[in-house]
Short mmCIF file of C-alpha atoms in Angstrom, two decimals:
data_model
loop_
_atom_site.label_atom_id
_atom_site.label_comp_id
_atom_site.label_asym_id
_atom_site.label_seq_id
_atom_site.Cartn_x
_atom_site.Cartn_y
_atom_site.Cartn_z
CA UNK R 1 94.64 27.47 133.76
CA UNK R 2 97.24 27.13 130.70
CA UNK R 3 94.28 28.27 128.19
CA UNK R 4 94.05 31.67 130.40
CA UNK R 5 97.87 31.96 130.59
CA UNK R 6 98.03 31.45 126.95
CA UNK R 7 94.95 34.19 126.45
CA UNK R 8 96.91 36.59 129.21
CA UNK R 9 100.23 35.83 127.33
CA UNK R 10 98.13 36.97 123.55
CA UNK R 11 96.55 40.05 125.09
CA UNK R 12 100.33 41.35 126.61
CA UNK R 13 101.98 40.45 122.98
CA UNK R 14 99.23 42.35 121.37
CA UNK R 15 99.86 45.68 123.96
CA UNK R 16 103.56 45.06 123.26
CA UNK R 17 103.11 44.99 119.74
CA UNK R 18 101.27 47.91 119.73
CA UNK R 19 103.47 50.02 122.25
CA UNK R 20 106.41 49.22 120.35
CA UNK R 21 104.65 50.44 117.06
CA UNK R 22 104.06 53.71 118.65
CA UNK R 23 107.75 53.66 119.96
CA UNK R 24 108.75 53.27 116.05
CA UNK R 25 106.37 56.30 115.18
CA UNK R 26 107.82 58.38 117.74
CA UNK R 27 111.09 57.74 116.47
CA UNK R 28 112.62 55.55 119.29
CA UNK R 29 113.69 51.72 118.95
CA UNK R 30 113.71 49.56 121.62
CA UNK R 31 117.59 50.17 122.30
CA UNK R 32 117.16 54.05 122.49
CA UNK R 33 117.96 55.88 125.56
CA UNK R 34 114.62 57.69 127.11
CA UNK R 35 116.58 60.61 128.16
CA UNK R 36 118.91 60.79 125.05
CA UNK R 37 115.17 61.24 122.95
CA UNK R 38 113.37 63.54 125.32
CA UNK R 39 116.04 65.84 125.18
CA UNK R 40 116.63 65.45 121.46
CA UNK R 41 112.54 65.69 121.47
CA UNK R 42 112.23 68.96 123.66
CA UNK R 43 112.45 71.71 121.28
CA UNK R 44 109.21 70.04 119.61
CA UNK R 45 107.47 70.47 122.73
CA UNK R 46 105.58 73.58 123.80
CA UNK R 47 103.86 74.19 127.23
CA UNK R 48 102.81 71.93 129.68
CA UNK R 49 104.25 68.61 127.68
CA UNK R 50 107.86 70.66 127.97
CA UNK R 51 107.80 71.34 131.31
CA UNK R 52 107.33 67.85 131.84
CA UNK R 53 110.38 67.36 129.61
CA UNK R 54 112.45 69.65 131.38
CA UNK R 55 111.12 67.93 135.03
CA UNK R 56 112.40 64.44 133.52
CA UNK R 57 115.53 65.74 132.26
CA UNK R 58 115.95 68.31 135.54
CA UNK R 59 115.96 64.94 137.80
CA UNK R 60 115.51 61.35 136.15
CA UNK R 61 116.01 59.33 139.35
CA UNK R 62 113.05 61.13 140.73
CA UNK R 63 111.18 60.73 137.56
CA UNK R 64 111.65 56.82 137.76
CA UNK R 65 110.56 57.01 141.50
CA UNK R 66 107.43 59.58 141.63
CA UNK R 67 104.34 58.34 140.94
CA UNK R 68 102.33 59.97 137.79
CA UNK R 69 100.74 62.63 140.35
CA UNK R 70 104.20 63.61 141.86
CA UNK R 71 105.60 64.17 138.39
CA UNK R 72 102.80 66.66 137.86
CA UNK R 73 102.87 68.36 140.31
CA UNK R 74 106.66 68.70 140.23
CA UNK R 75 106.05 69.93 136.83
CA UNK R 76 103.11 71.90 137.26
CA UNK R 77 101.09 70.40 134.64
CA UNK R 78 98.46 67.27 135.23
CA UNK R 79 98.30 63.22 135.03
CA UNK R 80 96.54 63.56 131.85
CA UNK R 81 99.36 65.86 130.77
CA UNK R 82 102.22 63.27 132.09
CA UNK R 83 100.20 60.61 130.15
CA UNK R 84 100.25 62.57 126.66
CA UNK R 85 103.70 62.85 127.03
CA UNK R 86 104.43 59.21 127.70
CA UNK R 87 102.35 57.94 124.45
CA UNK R 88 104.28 61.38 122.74
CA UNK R 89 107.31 59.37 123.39
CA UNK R 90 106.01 55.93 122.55
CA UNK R 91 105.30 54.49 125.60
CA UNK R 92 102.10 52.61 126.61
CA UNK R 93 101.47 54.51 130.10
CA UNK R 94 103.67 56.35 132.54
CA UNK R 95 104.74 53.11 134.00
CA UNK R 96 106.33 52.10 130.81
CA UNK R 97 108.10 55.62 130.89
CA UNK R 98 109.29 54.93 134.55
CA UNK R 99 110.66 51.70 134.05
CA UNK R 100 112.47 52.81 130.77
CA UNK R 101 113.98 55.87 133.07
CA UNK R 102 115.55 53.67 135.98
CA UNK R 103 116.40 50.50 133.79
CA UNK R 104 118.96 54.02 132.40
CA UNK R 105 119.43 55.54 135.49
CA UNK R 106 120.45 52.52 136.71
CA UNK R 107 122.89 51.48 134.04
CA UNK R 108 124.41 55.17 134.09
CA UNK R 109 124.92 54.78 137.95
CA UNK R 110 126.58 51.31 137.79
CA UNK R 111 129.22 52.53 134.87
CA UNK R 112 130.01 55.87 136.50
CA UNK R 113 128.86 57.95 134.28
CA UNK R 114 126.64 59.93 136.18
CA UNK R 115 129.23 61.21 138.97
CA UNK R 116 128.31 64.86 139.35
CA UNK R 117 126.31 65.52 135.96
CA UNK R 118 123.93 68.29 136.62
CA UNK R 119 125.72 69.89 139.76
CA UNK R 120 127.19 72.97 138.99
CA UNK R 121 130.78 73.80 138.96
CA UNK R 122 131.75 76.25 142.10
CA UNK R 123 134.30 78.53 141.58
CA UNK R 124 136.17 77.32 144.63
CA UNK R 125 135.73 73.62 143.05
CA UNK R 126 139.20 71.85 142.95
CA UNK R 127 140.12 71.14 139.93
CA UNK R 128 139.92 66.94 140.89
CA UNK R 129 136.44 67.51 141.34
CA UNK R 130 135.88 69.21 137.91
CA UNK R 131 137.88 66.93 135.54
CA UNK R 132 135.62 64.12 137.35
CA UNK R 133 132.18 65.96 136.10
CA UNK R 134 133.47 66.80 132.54
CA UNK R 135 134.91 63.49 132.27
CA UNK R 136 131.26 61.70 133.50
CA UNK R 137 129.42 64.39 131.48
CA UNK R 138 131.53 63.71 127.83
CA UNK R 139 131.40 59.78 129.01
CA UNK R 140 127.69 59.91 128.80
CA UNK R 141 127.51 61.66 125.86
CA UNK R 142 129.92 59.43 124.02
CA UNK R 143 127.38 56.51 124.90
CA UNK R 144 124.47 58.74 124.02
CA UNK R 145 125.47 59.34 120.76
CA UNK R 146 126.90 55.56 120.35
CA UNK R 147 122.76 55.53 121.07
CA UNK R 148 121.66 57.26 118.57
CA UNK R 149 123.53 57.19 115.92
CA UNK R 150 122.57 54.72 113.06
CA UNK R 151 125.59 53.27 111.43
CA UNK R 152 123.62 52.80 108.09
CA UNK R 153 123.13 56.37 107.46
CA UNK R 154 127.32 56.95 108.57
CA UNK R 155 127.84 53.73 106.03
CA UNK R 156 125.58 55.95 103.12
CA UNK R 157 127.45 58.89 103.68
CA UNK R 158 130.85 57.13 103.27
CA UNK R 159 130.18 55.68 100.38
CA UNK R 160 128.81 59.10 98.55
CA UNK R 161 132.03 61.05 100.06
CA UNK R 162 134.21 58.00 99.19
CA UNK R 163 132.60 58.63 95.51
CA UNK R 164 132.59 62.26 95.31
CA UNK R 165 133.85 64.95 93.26
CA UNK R 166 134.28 67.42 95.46
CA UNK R 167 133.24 67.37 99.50
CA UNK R 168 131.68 70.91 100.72
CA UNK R 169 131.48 71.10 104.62
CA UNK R 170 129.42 74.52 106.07
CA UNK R 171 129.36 75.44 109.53
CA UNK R 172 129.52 78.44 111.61
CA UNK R 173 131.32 79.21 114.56
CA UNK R 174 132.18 75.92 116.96
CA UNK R 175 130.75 74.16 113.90
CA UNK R 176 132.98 75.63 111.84
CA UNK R 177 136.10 74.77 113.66
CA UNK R 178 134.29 71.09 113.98
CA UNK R 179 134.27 70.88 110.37
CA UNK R 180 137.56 72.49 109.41
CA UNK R 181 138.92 69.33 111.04
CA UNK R 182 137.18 67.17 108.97
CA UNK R 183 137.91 68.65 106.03
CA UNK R 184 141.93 68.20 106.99
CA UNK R 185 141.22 64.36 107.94
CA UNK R 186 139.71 63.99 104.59
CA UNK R 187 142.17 65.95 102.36
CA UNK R 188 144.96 63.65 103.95
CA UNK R 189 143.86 60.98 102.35
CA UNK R 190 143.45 62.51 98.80
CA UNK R 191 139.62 63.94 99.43
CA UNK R 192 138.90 66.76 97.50
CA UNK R 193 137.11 68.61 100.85
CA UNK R 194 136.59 72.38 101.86
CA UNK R 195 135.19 73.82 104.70
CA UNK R 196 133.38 76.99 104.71
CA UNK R 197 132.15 79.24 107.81
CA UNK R 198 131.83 82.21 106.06
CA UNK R 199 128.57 82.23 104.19
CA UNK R 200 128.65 84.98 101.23
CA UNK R 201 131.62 82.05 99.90
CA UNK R 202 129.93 79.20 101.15
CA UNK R 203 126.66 79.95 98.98
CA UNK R 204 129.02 80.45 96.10
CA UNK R 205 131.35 77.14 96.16
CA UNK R 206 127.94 75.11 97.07
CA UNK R 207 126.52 76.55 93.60
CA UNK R 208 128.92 75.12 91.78
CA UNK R 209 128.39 71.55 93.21
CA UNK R 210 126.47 68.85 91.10
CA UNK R 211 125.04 65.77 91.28
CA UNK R 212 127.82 62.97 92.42
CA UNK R 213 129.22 65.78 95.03
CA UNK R 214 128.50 65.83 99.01
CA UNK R 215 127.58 68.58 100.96
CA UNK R 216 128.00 68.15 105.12
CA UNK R 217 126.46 70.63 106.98
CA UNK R 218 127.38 71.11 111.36
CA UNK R 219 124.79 72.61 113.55
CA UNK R 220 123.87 70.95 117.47
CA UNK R 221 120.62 72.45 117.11
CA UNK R 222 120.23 71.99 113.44
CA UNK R 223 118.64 75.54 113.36
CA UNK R 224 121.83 78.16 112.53
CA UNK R 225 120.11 79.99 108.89
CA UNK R 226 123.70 79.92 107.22
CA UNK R 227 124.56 76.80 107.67
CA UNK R 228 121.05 75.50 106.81
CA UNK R 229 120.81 78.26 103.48
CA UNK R 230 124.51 77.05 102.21
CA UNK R 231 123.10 73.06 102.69
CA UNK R 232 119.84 74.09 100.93
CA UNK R 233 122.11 75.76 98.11
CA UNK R 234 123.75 72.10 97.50
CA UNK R 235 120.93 70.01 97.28
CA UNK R 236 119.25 72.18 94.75
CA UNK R 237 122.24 71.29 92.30
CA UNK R 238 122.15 68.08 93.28
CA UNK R 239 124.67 67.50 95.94
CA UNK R 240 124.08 64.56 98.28
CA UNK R 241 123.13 66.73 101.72
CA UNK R 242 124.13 65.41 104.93
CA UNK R 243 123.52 67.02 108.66
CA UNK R 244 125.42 66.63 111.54
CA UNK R 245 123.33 67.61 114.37
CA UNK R 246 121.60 66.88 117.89
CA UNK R 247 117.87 67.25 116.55
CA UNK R 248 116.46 64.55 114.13
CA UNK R 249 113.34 67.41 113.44
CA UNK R 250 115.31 70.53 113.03
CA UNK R 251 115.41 72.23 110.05
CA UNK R 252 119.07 71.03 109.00
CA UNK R 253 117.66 67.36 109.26
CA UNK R 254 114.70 67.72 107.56
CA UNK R 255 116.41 69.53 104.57
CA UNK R 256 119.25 66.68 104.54
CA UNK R 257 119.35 63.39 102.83
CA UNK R 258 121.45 61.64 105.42
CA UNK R 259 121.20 62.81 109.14
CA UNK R 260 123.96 61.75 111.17
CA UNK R 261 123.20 62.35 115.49
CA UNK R 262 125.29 63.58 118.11
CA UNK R 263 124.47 63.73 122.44
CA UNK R 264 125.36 66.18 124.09
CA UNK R 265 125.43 66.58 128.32
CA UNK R 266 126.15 70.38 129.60
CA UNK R 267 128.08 71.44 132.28
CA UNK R 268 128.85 74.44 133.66
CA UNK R 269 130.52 77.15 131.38
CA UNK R 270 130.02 74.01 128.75
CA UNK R 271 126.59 74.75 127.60
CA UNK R 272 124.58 72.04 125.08
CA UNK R 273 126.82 73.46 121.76
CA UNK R 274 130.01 73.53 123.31
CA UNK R 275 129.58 70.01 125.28
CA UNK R 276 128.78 68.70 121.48
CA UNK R 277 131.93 69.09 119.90
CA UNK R 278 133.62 65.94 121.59
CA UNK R 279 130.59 63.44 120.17
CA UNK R 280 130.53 65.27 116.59
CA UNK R 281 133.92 64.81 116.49
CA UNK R 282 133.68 61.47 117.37
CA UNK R 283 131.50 60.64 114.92
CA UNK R 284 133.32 62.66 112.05
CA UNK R 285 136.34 60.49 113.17
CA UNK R 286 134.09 57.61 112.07
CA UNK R 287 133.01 59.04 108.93
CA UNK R 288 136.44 60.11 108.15
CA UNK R 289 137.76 55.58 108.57
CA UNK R 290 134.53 54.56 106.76
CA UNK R 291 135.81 56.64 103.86
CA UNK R 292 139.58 55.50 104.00
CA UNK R 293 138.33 52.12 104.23
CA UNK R 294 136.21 52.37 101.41
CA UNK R 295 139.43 54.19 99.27
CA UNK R 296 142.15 52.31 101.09
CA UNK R 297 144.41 52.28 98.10
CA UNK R 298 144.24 55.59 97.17
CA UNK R 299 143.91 56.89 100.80
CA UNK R 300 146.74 54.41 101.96
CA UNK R 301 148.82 56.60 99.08
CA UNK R 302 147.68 59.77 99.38
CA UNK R 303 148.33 59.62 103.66
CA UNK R 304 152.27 58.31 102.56
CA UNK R 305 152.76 61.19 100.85
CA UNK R 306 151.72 63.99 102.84
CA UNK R 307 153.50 62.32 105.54
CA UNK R 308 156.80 62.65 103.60
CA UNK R 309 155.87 66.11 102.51
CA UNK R 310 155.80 67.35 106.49
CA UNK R 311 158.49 64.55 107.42
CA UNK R 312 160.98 66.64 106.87
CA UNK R 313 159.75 69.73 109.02
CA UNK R 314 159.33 67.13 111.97
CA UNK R 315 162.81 65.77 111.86
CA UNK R 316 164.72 69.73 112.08
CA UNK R 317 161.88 70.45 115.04
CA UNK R 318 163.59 67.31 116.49
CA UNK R 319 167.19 68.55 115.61
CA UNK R 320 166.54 72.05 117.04
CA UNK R 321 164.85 70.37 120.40
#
């Protein structure tokens, strides 16, 4: 009896073992959130594996309850297609996927943080009711991206801005105004930092960047051409490149030698980019300490300063008022 409980114990490390190599090559550890890498996963996917995607993503509770039939036919696609998508995402079998769904689901439901996500917003919604969904919807993204991000790459690019010579940040539109406040955060504290949206002048200031200089380019898909040609421009002078975006396989992250990830959670009239800009703010807000930590005298100095420079400008608004 205890040598087959030691044999059944073996054989289960051994599936483990391998499941959780096959997690690694998929790009998931065992902390990750399922639905936070099937959504950052779904532009890979094409066809049948994408609708079932979209099904797990459409409805996760039901996901975690259906059985691997159910799931394809809510999906329209097959078992052997549900199964392909599971081992896609590093699982062992579609149980594996299940329980990885509702042990989420579940923790979601217990913090709150899935109170209305998904519904849409009515126009005759009172306005209670929709500060409740965007408040569950950023909630979960915040934790999302707490998910995914990985704290060593946010520590490497800290220490190459905290080193720098010059900071270029490119983005276009919401990205843009993403990275324009990053660029103020770090030129408070004595960063030389631009932002650039436009991108006839940001292919011209990231040509004149060399090696010892960062480049930081904003895109939630990772797949806007200017932002992604102005990044490319950097790195071929020998910039250190660094992404900010929701897709570890886009283009952006691929070109980039430090990817930094953001969640996102859409609601209505708050589609995927817009319902970014709270999590890549977030995590620029981190990037932004990491580097004043890392310069604290000179950013301790530099933040006095400017302080006193707009002091005065405070104080007469305060007289006037």
């Amino acid at each position: 009896m205890v040598d087959h409980e030691v044999d059944t114990a073996a054989r289960t490390a051994v599936v483990d073992a391998e499941a959780f190599d096959r997690r690694l090559a998929a790009g998931l550890s065992p902390s990750d959130s399922v639905l936070v890498r099937v959504r950052a996963r779904l532009p890979e996917f094409t066809g049948a594996l994408q609708r079932v995607a979209e099904q797990v993503l459409a409805d996760p509770e039901a996901a975690a309850r259906a059985t691997i039939v159910e799931l394809a036919e809510r999906s329209g696609t097959s078992p052997a297609t549900v199964t392909r998508f599971c081992r896609a995402m590093g699982f062992e079998g579609y149980a594996d996927l299940r329980l990885g769904i509702a042990a989420e689901t579940g923790r979601a439901r217990s913090a709150g943080w899935t109170v209305d996500i998904g519904r849409e917003i009515q126009p005759g919604d009172p306005l209670e009711r929709v500060l409740g969904q965007i408040m569950a919807a950023d909630t979960q993204a915040m934790h999302d991206t707490a998910t995914l991000l990985d704290l060593r790459e946010v520590e490497r690019a800290a220490e190459a801005i905290a080193a720098a010579t010059r900071v270029n940040i490119f983005g276009a539109s919401g990205s843009a105004l993403v990275g324009a406040e990053m660029q103020f955060s770090l030129h408070r504290i004595g960063v030389p930092a631009w932002s650039w949206h436009d991108v006839h002048e940001g292919l011209a200031s990231a040509a004149l960047l060399r090696d010892g200089d960062v480049a930081l380019g904003i895109s939630h898909t990772g797949e806007t051409r200017e932002t992604i040609e102005m990044l490319a421009e950097a790195g071929s002078h020998g910039a250190t490149t660094v992404a900010l975006t929701s897709f570890p396989r886009s283009p952006l992250a691929e070109l980039a030698d430090i990817v930094l990830l953001t969640a996102s959670q859409a609601t209505t009239f708050r589609p995927d980019a817009l319902s970014a800009r709270h999590p890549q703010l977030v995590v620029l807000d981190l990037l932004y300490i990491a580097v004043a930590q890392r310069t604290h005298d000179r950013a301790h100095s530099a933040f006095q300063r400017t302080a006193r420079a707009v002091g005065g400008h405070k104080a007469a608004k305060e007289v006037r008022g």
